[in-house]
mmCIF file of C-alpha atoms in Angstrom:
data_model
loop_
_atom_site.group_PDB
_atom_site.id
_atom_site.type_symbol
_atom_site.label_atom_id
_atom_site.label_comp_id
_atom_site.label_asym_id
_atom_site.label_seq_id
_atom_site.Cartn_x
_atom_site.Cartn_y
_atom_site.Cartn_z
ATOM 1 C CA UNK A 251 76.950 89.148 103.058
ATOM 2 C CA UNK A 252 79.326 86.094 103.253
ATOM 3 C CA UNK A 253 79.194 83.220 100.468
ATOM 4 C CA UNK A 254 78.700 80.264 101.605
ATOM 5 C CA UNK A 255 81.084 77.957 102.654
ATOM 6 C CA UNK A 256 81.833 75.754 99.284
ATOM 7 C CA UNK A 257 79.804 77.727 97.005
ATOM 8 C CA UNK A 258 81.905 80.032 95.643
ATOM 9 C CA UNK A 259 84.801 78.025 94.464
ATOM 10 C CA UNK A 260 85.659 79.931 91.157
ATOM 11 C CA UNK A 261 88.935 78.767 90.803
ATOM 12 C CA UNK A 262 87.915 75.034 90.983
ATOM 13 C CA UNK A 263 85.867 75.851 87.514
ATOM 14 C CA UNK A 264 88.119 76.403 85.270
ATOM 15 C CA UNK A 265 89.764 72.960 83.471
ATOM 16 C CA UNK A 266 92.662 71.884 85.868
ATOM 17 C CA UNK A 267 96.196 72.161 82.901
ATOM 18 C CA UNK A 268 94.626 74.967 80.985
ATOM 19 C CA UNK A 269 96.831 77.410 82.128
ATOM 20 C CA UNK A 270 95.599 80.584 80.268
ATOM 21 C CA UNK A 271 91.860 80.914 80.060
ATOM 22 C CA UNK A 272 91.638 81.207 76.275
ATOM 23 C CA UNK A 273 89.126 78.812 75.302
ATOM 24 C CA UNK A 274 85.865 79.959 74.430
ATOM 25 C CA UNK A 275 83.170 81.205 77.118
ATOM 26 C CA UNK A 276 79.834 80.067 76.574
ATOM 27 C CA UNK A 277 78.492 83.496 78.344
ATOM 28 C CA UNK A 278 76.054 85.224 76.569
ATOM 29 C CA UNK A 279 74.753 89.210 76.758
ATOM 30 C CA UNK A 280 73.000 89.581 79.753
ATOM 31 C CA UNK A 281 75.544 87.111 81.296
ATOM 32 C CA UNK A 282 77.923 89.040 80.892
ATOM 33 C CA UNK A 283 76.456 92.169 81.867
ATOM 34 C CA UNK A 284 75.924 91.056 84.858
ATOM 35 C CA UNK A 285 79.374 89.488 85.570
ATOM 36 C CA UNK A 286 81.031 92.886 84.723
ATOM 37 C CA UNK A 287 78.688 94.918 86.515
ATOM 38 C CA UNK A 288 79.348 92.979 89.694
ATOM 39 C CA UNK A 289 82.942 92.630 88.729
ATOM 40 C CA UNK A 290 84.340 95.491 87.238
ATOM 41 C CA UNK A 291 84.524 97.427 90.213
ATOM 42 C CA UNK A 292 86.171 95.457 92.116
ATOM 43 C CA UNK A 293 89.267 96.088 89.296
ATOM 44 C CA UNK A 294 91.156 98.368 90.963
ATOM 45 C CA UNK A 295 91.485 96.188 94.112
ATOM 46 C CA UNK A 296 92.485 93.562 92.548
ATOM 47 C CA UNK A 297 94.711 94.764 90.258
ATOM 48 C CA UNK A 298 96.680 96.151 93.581
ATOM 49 C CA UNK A 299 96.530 92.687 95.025
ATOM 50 C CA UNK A 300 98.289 91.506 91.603
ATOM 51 C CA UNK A 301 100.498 94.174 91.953
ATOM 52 C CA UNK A 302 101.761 92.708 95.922
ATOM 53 C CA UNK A 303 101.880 89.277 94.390
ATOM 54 C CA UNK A 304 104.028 89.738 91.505
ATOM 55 C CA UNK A 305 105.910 92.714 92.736
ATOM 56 C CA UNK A 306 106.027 93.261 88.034
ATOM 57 C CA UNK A 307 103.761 96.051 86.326
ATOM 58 C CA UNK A 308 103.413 93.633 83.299
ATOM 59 C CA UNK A 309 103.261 90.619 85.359
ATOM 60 C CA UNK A 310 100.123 91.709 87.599
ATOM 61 C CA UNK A 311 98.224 93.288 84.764
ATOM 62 C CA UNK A 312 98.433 89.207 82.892
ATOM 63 C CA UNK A 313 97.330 88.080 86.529
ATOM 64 C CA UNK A 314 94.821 90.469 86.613
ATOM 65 C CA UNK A 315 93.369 89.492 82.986
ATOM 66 C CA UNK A 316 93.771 85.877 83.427
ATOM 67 C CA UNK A 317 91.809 86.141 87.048
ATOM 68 C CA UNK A 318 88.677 87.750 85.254
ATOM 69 C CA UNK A 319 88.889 85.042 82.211
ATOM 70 C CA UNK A 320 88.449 83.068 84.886
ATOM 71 C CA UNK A 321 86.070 84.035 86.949
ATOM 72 C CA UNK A 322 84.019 84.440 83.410
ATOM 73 C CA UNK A 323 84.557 80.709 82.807
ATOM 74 C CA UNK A 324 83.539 80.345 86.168
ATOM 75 C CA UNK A 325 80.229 82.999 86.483
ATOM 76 C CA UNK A 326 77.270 80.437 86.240
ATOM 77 C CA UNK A 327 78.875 78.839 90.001
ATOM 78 C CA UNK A 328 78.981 82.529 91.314
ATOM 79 C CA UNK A 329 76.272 82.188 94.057
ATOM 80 C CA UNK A 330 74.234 85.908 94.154
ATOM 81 C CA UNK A 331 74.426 87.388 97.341
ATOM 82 C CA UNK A 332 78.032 86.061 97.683
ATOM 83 C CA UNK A 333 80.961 88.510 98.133
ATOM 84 C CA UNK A 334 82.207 88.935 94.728
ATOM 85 C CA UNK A 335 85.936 90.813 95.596
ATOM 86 C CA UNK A 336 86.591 87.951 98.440
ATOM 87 C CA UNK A 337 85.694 85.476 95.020
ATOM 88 C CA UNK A 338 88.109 87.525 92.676
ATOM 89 C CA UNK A 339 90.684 87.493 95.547
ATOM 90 C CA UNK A 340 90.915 83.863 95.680
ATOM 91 C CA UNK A 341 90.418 83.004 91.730
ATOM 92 C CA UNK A 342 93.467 85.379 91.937
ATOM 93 C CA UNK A 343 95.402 83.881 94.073
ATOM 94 C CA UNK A 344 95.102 80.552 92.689
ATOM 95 C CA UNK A 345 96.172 81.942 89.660
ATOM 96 C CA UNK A 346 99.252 82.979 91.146
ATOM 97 C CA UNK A 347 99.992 80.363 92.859
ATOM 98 C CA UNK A 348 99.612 78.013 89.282
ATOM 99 C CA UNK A 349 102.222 80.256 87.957
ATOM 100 C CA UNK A 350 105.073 80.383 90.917
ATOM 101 C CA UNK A 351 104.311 76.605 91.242
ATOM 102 C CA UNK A 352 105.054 76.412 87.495
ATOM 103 C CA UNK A 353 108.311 78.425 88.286
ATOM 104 C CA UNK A 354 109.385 75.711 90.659
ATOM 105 C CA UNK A 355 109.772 78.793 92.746
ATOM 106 C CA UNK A 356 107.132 77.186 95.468
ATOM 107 C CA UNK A 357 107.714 76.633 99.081
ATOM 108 C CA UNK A 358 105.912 75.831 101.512
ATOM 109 C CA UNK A 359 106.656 77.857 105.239
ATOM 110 C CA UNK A 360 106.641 76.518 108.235
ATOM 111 C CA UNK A 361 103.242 76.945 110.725
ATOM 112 C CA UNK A 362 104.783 79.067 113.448
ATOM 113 C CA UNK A 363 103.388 79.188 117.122
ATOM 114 C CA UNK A 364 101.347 82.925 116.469
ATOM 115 C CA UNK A 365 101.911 83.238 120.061
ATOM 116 C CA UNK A 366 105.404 83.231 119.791
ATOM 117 C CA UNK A 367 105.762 85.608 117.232
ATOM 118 C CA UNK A 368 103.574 87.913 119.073
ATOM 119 C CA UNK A 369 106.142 87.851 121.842
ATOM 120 C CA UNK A 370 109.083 87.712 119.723
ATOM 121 C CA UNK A 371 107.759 91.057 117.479
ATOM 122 C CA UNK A 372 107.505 92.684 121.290
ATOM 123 C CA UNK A 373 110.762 91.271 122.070
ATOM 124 C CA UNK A 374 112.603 92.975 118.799
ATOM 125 C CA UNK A 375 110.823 96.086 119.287
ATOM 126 C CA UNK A 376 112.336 96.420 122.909
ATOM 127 C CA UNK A 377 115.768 95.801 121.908
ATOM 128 C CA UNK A 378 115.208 98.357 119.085
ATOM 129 C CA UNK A 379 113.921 100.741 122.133
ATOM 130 C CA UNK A 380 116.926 100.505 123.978
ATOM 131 C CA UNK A 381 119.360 101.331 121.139
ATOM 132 C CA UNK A 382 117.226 103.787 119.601
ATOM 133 C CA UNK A 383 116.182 102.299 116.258
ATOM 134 C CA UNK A 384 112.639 102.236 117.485
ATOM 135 C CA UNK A 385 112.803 106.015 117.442
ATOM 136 C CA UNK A 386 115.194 106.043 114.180
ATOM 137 C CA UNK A 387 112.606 103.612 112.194
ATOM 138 C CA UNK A 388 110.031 105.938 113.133
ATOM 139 C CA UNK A 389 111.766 108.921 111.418
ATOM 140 C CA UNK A 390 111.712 107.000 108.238
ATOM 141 C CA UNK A 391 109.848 107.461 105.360
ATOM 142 C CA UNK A 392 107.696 104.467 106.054
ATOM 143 C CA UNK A 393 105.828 103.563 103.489
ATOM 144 C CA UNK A 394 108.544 103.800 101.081
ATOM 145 C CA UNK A 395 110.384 101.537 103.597
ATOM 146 C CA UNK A 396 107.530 98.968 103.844
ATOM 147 C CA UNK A 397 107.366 98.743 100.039
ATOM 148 C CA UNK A 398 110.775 97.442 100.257
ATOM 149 C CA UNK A 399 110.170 95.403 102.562
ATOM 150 C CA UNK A 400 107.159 93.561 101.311
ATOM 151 C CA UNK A 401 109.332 93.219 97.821
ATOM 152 C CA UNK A 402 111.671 90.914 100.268
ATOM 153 C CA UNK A 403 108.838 88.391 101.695
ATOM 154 C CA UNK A 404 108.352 85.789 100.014
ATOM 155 C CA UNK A 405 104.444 85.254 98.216
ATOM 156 C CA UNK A 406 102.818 83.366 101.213
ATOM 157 C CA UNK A 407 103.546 85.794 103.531
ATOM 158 C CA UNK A 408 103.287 88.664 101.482
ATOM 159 C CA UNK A 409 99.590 87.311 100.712
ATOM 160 C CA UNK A 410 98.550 87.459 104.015
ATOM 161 C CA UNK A 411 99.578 90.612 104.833
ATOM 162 C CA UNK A 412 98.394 92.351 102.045
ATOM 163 C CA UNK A 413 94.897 90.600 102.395
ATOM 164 C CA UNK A 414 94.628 90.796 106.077
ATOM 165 C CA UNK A 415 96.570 94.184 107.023
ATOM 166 C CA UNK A 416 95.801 96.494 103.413
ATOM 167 C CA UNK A 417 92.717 94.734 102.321
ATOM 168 C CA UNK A 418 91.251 94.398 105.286
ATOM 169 C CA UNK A 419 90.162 91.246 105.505
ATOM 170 C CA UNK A 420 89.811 89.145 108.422
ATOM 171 C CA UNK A 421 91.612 86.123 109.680
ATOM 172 C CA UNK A 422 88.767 83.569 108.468
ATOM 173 C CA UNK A 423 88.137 85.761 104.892
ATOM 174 C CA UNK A 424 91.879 85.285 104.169
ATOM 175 C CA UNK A 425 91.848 81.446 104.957
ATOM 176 C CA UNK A 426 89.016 81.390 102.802
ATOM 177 C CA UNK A 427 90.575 83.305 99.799
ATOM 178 C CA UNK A 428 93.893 81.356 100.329
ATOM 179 C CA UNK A 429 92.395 78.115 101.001
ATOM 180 C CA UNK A 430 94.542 77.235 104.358
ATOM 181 C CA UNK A 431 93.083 76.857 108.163
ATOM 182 C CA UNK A 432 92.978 80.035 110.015
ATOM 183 C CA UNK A 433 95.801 79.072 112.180
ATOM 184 C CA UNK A 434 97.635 79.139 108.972
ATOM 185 C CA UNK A 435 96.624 82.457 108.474
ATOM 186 C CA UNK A 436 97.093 83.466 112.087
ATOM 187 C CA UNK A 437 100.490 82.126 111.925
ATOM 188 C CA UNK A 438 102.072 83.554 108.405
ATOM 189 C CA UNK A 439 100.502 86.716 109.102
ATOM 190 C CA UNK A 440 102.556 87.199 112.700
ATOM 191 C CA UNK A 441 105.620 85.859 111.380
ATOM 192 C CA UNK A 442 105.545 88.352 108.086
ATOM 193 C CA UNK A 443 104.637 91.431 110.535
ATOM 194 C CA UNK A 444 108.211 90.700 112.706
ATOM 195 C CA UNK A 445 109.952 90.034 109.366
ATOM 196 C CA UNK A 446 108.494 93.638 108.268
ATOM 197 C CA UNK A 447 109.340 95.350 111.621
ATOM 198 C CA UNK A 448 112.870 93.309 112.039
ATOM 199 C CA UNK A 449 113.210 94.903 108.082
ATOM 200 C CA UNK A 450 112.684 98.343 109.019
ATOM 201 C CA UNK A 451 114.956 98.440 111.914
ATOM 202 C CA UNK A 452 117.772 96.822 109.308
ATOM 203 C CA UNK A 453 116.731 99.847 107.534
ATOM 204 C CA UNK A 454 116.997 102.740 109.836
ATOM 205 C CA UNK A 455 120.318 100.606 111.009
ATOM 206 C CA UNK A 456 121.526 101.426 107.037
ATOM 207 C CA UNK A 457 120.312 104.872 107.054
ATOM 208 C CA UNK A 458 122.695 105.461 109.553
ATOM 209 C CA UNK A 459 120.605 107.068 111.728
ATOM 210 C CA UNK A 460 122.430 108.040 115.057
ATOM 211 C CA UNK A 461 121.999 104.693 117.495
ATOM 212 C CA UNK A 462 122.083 106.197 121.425
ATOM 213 C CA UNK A 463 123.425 104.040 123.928
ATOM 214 C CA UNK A 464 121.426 101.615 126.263
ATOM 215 C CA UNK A 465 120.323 104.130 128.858
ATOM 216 C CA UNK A 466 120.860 101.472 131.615
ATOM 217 C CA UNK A 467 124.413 101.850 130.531
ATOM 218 C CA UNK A 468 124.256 105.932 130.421
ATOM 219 C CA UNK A 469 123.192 105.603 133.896
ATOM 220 C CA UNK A 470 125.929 103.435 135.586
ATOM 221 C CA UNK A 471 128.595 105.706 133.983
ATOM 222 C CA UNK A 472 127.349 108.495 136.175
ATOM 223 C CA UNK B 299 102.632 90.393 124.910
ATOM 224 C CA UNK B 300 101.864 87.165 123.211
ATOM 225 C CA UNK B 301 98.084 88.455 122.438
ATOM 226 C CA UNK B 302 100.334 91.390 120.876
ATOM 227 C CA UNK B 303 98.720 91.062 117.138
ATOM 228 C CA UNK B 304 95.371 89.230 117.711
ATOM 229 C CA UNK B 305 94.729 91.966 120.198
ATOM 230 C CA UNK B 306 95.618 95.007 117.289
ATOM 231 C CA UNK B 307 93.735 93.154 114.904
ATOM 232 C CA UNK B 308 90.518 92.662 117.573
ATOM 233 C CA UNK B 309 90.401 89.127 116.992
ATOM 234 C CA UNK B 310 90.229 88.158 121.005
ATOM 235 C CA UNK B 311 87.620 86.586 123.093
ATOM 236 C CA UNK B 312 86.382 89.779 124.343
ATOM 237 C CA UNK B 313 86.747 89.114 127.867
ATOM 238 C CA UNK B 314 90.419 88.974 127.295
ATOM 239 C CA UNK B 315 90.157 91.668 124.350
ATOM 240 C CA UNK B 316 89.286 93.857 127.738
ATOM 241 C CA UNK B 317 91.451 92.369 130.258
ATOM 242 C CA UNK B 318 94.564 93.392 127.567
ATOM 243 C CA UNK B 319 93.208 96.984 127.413
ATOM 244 C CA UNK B 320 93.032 96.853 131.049
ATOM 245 C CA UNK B 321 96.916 95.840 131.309
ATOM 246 C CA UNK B 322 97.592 98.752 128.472
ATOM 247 C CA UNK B 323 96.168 101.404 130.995
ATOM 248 C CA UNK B 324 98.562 100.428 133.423
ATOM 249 C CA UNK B 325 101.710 99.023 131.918
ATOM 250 C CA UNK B 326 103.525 101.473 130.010
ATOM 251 C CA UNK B 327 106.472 98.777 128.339
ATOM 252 C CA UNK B 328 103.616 97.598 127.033
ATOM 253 C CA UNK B 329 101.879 100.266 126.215
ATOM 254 C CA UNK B 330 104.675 101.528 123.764
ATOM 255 C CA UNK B 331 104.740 98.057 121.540
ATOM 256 C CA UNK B 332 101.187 98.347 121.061
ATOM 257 C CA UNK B 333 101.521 102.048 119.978
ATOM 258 C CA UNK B 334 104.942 101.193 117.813
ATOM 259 C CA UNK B 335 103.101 98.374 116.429
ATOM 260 C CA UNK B 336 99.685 99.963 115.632
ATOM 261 C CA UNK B 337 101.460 102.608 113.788
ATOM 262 C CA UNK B 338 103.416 99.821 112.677
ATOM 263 C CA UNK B 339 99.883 98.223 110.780
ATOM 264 C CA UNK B 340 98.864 101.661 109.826
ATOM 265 C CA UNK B 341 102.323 102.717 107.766
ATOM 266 C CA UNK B 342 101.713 98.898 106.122
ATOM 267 C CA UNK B 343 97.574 99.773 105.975
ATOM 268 C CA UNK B 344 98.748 103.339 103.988
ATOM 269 C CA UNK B 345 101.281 101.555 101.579
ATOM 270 C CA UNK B 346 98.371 99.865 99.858
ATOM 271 C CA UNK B 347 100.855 96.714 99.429
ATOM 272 C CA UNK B 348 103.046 97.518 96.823
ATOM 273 C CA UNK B 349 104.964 100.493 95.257
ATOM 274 C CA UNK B 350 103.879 100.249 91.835
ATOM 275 C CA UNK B 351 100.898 102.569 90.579
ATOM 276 C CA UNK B 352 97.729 100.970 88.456
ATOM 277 C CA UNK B 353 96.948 102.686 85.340
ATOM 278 C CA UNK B 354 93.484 101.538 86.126
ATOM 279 C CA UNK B 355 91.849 103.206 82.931
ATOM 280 C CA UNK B 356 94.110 101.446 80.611
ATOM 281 C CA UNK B 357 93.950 98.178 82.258
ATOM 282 C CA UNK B 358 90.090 98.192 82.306
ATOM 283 C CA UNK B 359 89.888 98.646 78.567
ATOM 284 C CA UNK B 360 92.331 95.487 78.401
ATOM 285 C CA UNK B 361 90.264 93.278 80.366
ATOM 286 C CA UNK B 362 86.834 94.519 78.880
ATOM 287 C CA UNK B 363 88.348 93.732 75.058
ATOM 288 C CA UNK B 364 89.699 90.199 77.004
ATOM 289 C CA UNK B 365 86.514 89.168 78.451
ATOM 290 C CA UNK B 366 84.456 90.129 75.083
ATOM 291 C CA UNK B 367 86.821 88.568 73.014
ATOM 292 C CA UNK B 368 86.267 85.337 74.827
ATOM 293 C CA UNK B 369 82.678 85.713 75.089
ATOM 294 C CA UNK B 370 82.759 85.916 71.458
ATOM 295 C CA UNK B 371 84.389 82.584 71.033
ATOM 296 C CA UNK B 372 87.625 83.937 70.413
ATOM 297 C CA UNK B 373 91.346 82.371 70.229
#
C-alpha cells in the first residue's frame, strides 16, 4: 500500500538546523514499540542504501542512526498503512543530502533528454561490439566491476540507481523518496546506467583484455 | 533504441511496451543491446549497490541503545 501523497513527509519533522537528532523524543513505550516493530526490519535495507550513499563503513552506520532518530522524532506523522522502507528511504536521503550540502560538496546535474541517453547507451554498446569490449566486459568479474564503478558516480546518480535498479523501486517511488519530478528520475537514472556501462568497457579496456578488429575491416582485407 | 531503458524497466505505454517486443523478435542489432543491457541491470541488481558488507547484528544493537537513549530524554 502506497502513502499518500504529502503524508508521509518524515524528514520535514525534524527542526530544520538541528543537524544530529539528539534532543529528546517525547515517544513513550508503546510508541516506540510500535515504531521499531515497523521499523526495525527494514534495517538491513537501509543500512545498504547508507552504505551506496556514503561509499564509508563508519560514515553509513552515523547515516543509518541519525535516519532512525529521525524518523523517531518524526513517528506521530507516520500515516499507518503507509510504506514504512519508501519513508526510511527518503528521511535517509535527506539526511544525506544535509550532510554533502554541509560539505559544500553539492551539485546539482543537469536534466538530460532520457531519450537520448537511451540511444546513446545503445550507441556505446555497438561500438564496444565491434571492437570486442562488449564480449571482454562480459568476461569480467562484474559485480566487483560495478562496485567500482558506482564508487565513481557522483551521489545523485548513484541514488537513483541504487533505489531504482537494486532496490527496486519504481520511477515515481524514487521521485517520491528523492523529492524530484519523475523526469528527473527518468533522466539521472539513464544517464548513470551509460556512465556505468561506458565504466565497464574503460575497465575491460584496462584489463587488457584482447580487443579484435572491426570485422567490417577483417572482411575487406580478404 | 531510444525506449532502450524504459522498455527494460517496463515503464512503457503498453501498446508500445508490445510494439518494442515485436521489433526485438525481428531485429537482432537490437536484440543484442537489450540482452547486453538486461544483463547489464542484473550484474548492477546482484551488486546490492555497494561493496562494503553490513554487520547488521552489531549495528542493530547501536541503533536500538540510540533510539532508547533518546526516548529516555537523553543527551
Amino acid at each position: 500500500m502506497t502513502p499518500q501523497s504529502g503524508s508521509a513527509a518524515p524528514h520535514h519533522a525534524p527542526q530544520e538546523g538541528d543537524g544530529r537528532a539528539q534532543s529528546a523524543v517525547a515517544v513513550e513505550g508503546p510508541a516506540v514499540s510500535s515504531f521499531e516493530r515497523l521499523t526495525m526490519p527494514h534495517l538491513p535495507v537501509i543500512a545498504r542504501f547508507a552504505r551506496s550513499l556514503t561509499r564509508d563503513a563508519a560514515a553509513a552506520d552515523d547515516l543509518v542512526q541519525e535516519t532512525y532518530l529521525r524518523a523517531l522524532r518524526g513517528w506521530h506523522t507516520f500515516r499507518d498503512g503507509s510504506d514504512a522502507r519508501r519513508w526510511l528511504f527518503a528521511i535517509c536521503h535527506h539526511a544525506f543530502l544535509r550532510d554533502v550540502q554541509r560539505a559544500d560538496v553539492y551539485v546539482q546535474p543537469p536534466d538530460d533528454d532520457p531519450e537520448l541517453e537511451s540511444l546513446e547507451t545503445a550507441v556505446a554498446h555497438w561500438r564496444a561490439q565491434q571492437s570486442g569490449l562488449a564480449d571482454a566486459a562480459e568476461r569480467l568479474d562484474l559485480g566487483q566491476a560495478i562496485n567500482r564503478a558506482m564508487g565513481t558516480l557522483s551521489p545523485h546518480y548513484r541514488t537513483v540507481v541504487v533505489l531504482v535498479d537494486v532496490e527496486g523501486q519504481t520511477y515515481e517511488e524514487a521521485a517520491e523518496v528523492l523529492g524530484v519530478p519523475i523526469g528527473t528520475v527518468r533522466s539521472r537514472l539513464f544517464r548513470a546506467r551509460r556512465m556505468l556501462q561506458d565504466l565497464l568497457f574503460d575497465y575491460a579496456r584496462d584489463a587488457g583484455f584482447e580487443v579484435t578488429h572491426m570485422p567490417a575491416a577483417k572482411e575487406a582485407i580478404k | 533504441m531510444r525506449q532502450l531503458w524504459p522498455y527494460l524497466d517496463g515503464a512503457l505505454p503498453e501498446a508500445l511496451q508490445d510494439r518494442v517486443a515485436e521489433h526485438m523478435t525481428q531485429c537482432a542489432n537490437c536484440r543484442s543491446h537489450f540482452e547486453f543491457a538486461s544483463s547489464f541491470l542484473t550484474a548492477i541488481q546482484e551488486s546490492g549497490g555497494t561493496g562494503v558488507a553490513v554487520d547488521v547484528d552489531s549495528l542493530r544493537i547501536r541503533i536500538l541503545a540510540a533510539l532508547a537513549a533518546a526516548s529516555d530524554g537523553g543527551p
